[in-house]
Coordinates of C-alpha atoms and ligand atoms in Angstrom, one line a residue:
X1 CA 85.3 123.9 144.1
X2 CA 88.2 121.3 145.3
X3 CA 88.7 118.1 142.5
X4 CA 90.5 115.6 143.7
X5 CA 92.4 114.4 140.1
X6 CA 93.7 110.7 139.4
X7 CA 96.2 109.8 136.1
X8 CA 97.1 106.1 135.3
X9 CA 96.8 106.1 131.5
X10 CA 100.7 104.8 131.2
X11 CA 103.7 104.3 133.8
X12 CA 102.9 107.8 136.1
X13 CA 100.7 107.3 139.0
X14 CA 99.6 110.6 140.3
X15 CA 96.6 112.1 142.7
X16 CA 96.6 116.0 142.6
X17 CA 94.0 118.3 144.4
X18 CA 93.1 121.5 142.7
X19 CA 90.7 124.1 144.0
X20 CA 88.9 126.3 141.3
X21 CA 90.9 124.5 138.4
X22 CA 94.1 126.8 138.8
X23 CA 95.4 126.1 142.8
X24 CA 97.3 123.1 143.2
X25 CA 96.7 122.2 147.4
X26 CA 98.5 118.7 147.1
X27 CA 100.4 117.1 144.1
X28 CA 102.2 113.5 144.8
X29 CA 103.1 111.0 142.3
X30 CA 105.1 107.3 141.2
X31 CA 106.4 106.4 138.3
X32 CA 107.1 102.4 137.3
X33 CA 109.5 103.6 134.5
X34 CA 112.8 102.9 136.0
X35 CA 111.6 99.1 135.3
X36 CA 111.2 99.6 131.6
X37 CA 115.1 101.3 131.4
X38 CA 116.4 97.6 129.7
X39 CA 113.3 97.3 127.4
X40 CA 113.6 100.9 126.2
X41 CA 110.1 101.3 126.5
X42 CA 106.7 100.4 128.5
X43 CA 105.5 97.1 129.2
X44 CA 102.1 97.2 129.3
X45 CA 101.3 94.5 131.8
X46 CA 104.1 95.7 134.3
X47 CA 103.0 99.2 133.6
X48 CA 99.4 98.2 135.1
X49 CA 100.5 95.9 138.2
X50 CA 103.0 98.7 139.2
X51 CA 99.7 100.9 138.9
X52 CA 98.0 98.6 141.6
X53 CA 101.0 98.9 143.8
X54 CA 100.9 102.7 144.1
X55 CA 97.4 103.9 143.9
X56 CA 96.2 103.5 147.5
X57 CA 99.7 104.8 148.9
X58 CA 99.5 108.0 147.0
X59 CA 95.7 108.2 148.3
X60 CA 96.7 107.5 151.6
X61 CA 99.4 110.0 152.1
X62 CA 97.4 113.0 150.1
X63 CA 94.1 112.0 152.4
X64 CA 96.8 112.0 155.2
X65 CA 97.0 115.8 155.0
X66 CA 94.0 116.9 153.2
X67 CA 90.5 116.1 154.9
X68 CA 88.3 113.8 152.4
X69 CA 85.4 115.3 153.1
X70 CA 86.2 118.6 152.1
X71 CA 86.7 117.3 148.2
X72 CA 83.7 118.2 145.9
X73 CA 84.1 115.7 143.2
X74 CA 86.4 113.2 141.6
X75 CA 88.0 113.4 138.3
X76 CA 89.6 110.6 136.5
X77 CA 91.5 110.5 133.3
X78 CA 89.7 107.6 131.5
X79 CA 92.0 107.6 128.3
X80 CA 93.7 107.5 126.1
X81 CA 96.3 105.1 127.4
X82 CA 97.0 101.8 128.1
X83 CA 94.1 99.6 129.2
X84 CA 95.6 98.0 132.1
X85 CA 97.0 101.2 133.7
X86 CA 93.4 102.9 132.8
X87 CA 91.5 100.4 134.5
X88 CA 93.0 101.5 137.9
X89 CA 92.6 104.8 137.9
X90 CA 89.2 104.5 136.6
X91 CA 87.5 102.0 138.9
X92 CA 89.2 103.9 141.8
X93 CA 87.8 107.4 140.8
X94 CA 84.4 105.3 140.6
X95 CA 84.8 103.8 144.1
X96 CA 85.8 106.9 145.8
X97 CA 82.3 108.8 144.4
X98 CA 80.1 105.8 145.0
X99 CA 81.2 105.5 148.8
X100 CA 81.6 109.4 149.3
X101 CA 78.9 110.1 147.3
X102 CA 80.4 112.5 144.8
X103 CA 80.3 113.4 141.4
X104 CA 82.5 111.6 139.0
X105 CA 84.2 113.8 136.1
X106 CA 85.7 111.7 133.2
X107 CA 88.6 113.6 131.7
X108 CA 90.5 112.9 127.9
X109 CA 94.2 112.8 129.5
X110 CA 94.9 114.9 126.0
X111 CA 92.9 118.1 127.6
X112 CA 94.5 117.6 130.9
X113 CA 98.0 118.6 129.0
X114 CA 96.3 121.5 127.9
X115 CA 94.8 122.4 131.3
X116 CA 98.3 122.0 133.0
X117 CA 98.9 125.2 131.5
X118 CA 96.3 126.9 134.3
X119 CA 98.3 125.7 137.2
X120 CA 100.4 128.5 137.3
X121 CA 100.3 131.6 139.8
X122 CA 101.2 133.7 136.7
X123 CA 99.1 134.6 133.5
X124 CA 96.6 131.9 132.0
X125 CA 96.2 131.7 128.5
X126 CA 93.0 133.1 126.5
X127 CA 91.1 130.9 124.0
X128 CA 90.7 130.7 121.0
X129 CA 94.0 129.1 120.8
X130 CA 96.0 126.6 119.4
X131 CA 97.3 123.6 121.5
X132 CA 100.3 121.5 120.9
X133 CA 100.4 118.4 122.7
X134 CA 103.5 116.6 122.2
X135 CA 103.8 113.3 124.6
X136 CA 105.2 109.6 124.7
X137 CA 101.8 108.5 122.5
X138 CA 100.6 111.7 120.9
X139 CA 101.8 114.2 118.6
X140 CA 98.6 116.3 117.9
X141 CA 97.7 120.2 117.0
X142 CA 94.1 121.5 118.0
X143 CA 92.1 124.4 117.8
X144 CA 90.2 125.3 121.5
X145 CA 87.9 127.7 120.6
X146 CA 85.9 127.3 124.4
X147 CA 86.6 125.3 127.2
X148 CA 83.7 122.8 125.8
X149 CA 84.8 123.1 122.0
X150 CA 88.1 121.7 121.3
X151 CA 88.6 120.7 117.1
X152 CA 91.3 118.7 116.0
X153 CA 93.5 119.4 112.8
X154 CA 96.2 117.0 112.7
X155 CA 98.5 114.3 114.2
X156 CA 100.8 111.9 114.1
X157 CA 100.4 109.7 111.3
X158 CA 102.6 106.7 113.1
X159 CA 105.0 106.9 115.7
X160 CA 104.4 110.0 118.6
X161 CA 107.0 112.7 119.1
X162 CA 107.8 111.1 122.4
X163 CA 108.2 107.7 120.9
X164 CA 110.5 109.0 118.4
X165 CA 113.0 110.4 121.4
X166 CA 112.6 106.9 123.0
X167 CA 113.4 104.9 120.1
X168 CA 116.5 107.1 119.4
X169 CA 117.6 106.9 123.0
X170 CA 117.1 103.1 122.6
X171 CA 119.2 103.1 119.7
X172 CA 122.3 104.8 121.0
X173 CA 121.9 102.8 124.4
X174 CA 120.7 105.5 126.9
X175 CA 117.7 104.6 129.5
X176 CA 114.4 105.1 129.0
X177 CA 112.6 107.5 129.1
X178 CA 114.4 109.2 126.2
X179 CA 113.6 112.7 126.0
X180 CA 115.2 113.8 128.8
X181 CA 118.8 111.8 127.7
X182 CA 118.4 112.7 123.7
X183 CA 118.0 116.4 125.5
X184 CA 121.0 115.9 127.6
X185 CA 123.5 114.7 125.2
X186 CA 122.0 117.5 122.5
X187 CA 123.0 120.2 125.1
X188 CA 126.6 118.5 125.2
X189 CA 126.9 119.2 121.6
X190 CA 125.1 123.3 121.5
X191 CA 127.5 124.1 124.4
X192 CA 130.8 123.0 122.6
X193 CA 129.8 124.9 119.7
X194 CA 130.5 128.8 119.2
X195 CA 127.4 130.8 118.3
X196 CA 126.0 130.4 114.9
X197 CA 128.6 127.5 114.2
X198 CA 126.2 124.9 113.3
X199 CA 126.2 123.1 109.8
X200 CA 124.3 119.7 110.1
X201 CA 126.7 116.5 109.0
X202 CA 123.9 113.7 109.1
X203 CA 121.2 114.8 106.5
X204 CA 118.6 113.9 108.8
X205 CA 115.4 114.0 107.0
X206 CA 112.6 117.0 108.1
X207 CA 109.8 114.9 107.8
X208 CA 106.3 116.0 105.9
X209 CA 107.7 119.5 106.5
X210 CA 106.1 121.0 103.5
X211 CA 103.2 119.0 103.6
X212 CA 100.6 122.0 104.1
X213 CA 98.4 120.3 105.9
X214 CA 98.6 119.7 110.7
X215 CA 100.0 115.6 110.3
X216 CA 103.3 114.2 111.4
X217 CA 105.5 111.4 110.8
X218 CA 108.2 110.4 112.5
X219 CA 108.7 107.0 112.2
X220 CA 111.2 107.4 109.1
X221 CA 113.4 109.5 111.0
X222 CA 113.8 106.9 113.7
X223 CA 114.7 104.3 111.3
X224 CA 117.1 107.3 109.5
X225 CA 118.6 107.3 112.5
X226 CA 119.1 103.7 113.1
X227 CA 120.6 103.2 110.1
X228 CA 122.5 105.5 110.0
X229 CA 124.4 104.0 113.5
X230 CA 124.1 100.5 112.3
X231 CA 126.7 101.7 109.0
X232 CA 128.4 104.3 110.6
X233 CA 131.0 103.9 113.6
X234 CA 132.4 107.6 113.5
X235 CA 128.8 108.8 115.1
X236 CA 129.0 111.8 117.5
X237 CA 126.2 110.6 119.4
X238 CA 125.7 114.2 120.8
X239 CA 126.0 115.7 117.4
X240 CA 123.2 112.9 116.4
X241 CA 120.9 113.7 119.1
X242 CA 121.4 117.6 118.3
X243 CA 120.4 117.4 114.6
X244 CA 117.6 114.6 115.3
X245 CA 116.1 117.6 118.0
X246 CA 116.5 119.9 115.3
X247 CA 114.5 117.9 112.7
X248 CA 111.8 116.9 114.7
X249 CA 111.2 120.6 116.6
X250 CA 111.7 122.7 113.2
X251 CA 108.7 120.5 111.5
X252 CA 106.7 120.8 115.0
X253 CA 107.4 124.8 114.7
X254 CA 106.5 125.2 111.5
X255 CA 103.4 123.5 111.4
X256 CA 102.2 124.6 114.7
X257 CA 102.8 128.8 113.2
X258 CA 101.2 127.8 110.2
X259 CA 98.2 126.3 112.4
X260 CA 98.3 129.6 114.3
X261 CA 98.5 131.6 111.5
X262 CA 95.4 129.9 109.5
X263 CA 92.9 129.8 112.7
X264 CA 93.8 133.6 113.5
X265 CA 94.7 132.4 117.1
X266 CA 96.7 134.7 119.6
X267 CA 97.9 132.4 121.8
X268 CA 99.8 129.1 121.5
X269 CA 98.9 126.4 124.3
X270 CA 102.0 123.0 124.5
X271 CA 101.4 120.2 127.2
X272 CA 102.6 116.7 127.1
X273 CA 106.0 115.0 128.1
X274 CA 108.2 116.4 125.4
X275 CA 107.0 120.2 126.1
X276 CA 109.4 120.0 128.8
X277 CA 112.1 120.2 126.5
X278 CA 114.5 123.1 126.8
X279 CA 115.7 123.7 123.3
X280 CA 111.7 123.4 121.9
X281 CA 111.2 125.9 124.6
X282 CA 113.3 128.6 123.5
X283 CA 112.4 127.7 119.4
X284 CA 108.8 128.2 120.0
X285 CA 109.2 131.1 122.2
X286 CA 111.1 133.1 120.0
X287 CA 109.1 132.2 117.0
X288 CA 106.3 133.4 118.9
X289 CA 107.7 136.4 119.8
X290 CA 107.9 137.4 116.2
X291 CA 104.4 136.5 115.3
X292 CA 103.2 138.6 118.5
X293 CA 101.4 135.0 119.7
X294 CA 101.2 134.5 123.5
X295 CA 103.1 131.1 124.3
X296 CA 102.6 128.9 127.1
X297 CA 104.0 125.7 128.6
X298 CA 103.6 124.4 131.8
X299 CA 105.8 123.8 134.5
X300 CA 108.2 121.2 133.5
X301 CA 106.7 119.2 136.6
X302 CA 103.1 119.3 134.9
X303 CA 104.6 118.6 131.0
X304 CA 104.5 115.0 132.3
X305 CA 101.6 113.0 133.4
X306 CA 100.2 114.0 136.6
X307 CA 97.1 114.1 138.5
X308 CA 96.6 117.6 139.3
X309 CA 95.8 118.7 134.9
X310 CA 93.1 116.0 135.8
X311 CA 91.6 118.0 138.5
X312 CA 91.9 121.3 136.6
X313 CA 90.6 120.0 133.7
X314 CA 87.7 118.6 135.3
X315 CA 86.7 122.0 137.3
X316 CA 86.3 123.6 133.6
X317 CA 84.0 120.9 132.5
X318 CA 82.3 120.2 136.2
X319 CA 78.5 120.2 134.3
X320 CA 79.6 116.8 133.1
X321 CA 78.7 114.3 135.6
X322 CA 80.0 110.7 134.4
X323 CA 77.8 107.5 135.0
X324 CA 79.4 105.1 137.5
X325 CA 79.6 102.7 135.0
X326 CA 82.3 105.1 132.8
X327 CA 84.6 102.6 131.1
X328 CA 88.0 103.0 130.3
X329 CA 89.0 103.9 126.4
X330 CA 92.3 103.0 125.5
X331 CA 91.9 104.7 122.0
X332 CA 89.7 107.8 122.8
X333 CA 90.2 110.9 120.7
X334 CA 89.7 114.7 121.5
Ligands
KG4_401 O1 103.0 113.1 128.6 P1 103.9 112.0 129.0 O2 104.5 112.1 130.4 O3 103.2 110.6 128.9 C1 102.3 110.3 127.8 O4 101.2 110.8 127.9 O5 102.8 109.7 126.9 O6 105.1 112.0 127.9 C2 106.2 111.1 128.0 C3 107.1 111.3 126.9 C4 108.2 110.2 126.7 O7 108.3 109.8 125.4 C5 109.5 111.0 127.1 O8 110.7 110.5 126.5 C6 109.1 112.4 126.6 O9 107.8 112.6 127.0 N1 110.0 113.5 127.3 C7 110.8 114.3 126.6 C8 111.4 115.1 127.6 N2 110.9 114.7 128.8 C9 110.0 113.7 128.6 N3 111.1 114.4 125.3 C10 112.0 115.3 124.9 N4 112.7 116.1 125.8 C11 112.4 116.0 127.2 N5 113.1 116.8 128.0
ZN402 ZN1 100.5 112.3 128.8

């Protein structure tokens, strides 16, 4: 079964095709977010005109070598997100199954990070397992028992993972989107130091670390950090964004082993933006390793938003056929 997939829930634009939920046949995408570098972060109504710009392009160029008729159903992700980016995707996805007269799959944009995870050539995970997802507007550990059973234990309580990155990117002046910069600088800092030779300066706090229970928090941290910059001119800002990584991934570890540990799962599932992160990579990895829990993350290409997870996503829930009048959600849940 080929799925055509569409994602507009924030600043990507992107139309994958997958056959049988795991083979990617065309993946093309925009992204808007070199206009939000001076605000630090998205604006919403920019976001969504940028959105209008790109869509038929991207649908042109992918129906440009692909045939149209050969695609047996359109998926969408119809949130969560912002409404304005949403709204393009989602009336699209509609128009193309009204006029070609094929089914219409809704998809949470939260499962899609999960299913980016089965467009690999390599091994696939096996549920139950736990899934991480770890983006610019979600911080969020689930248990996905079956492909139609996914139960959530725990999230952010304020500010996402991702959001956290941008704000402390914002702070020391770098471009958004953060991650990748807070990563950058971080690696400056690991690779002038000798092995083992770490001893954190800043006291950055390791927010609801002991807490027992699958929430976050990482608004305090951000305004640790911005604090701590505002009273402090001898900041290392490599250093800074080393030990803020280092807070942030050891409470995203821990809970995530403990979440393994307490659902009995054998396999650990990460998706979002901030799973493409190298140094959360390795501390994962190894930590799974030592529990004998199978780990995966997608490639870094499909940690970010795309089209194609939408497509895969939708081929392992293809039984539910949306209504043409699906609506947007900017707030929906898993
Ligand atoms: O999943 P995503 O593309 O969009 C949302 O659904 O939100 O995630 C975007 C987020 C941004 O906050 C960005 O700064 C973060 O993912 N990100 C990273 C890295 N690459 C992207 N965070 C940490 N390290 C990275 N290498
Ligand atoms: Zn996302």
């Amino acid at each position: 079964m080929v799925i055509l997939g569409i994602e507009s829930t924030c600043d990507e634009t992107s139309v994958g095709i997958v056959e049988n939920g795991r083979k990617i046949i065309s993946s093309i995408d925009a992204t808007s977010a070199n206009l939000f570098e001076k605000y630090g972060g998205v604006v919403p109504e920019i976001a969504a005109r940028e959105q209008v710009k790109f869509i038929i392009p991207l649908l042109k160029e992918t129906f440009s070598n692909f045939d149209l008729k050969k695609i047996d159903a359109f998926a969408v992700a119809y949130g969560p997100g912002l409404i304005g980016s949403l709204l393009i995707g989602v009336e699209t996805a509609k128009t193309l199954s009204f006029f070609l007269n094929k089914p219409l799959i809704a998809v949470n944009h939260l499962e899609g990070h999960v299913y980016a995870n089965w467009l690999t050539t390599g091994k696939i995970p096996i549920l139950p397992a736990i899934a991480l997802i770890i983006s610019g507007g979600h911080t969020d550990l689930v248990f996905v028992k079956s492909f139609d059973d996914f139960k959530w234990l725990g999230g952010t309580l304020d500010d996402s993972v991702g959001e956290a990155f941008d704000k402390v990117a914002k702070i020391l002046g770098l471009s958004y989107p953060g991650g990748p910069q807070v990563e950058k600088l971080a690696k400056t800092f690991s690779d002038s130091l000798g092995a083992d030779n770490f001893k954190p300066l800043y006291n950055l706090p390791f927010p609801m670390i002991n807490s027992r229970d699958f929430n976050f928090s990482f608004s305090g941290i951000k305004t640790f950090v911005f604090n701590l910059v505002k009273n402090n001119r001898e900041i290392n800002p490599n250093r800074l964004c080393f030990e803020f990584q280092k807070s942030v991934f050891d409470v995203l570890e821990k809970k995530t082993i403990l979440a393994l540990r307490e659902y009995d799962a054998k396999c650990l599932i990460v998706g979002g933006g901030v799973s493409a992160n190298n140094f959360l990579r390795k501390m994962i990895n190894d930590s799974c390793l030592k529990i004998e829990v199978d780990c995966y993350f997608p490639a870094k290409k499909f940690s970010i938003d795309n089209g194609a997870m939408i497509a895969s996503a939708a081929f392992f829930k293809k039984n539910y056929v949306s209504p043409l009048d699906l609506s947007a959600s900017s707030t929906l849940h898993f």
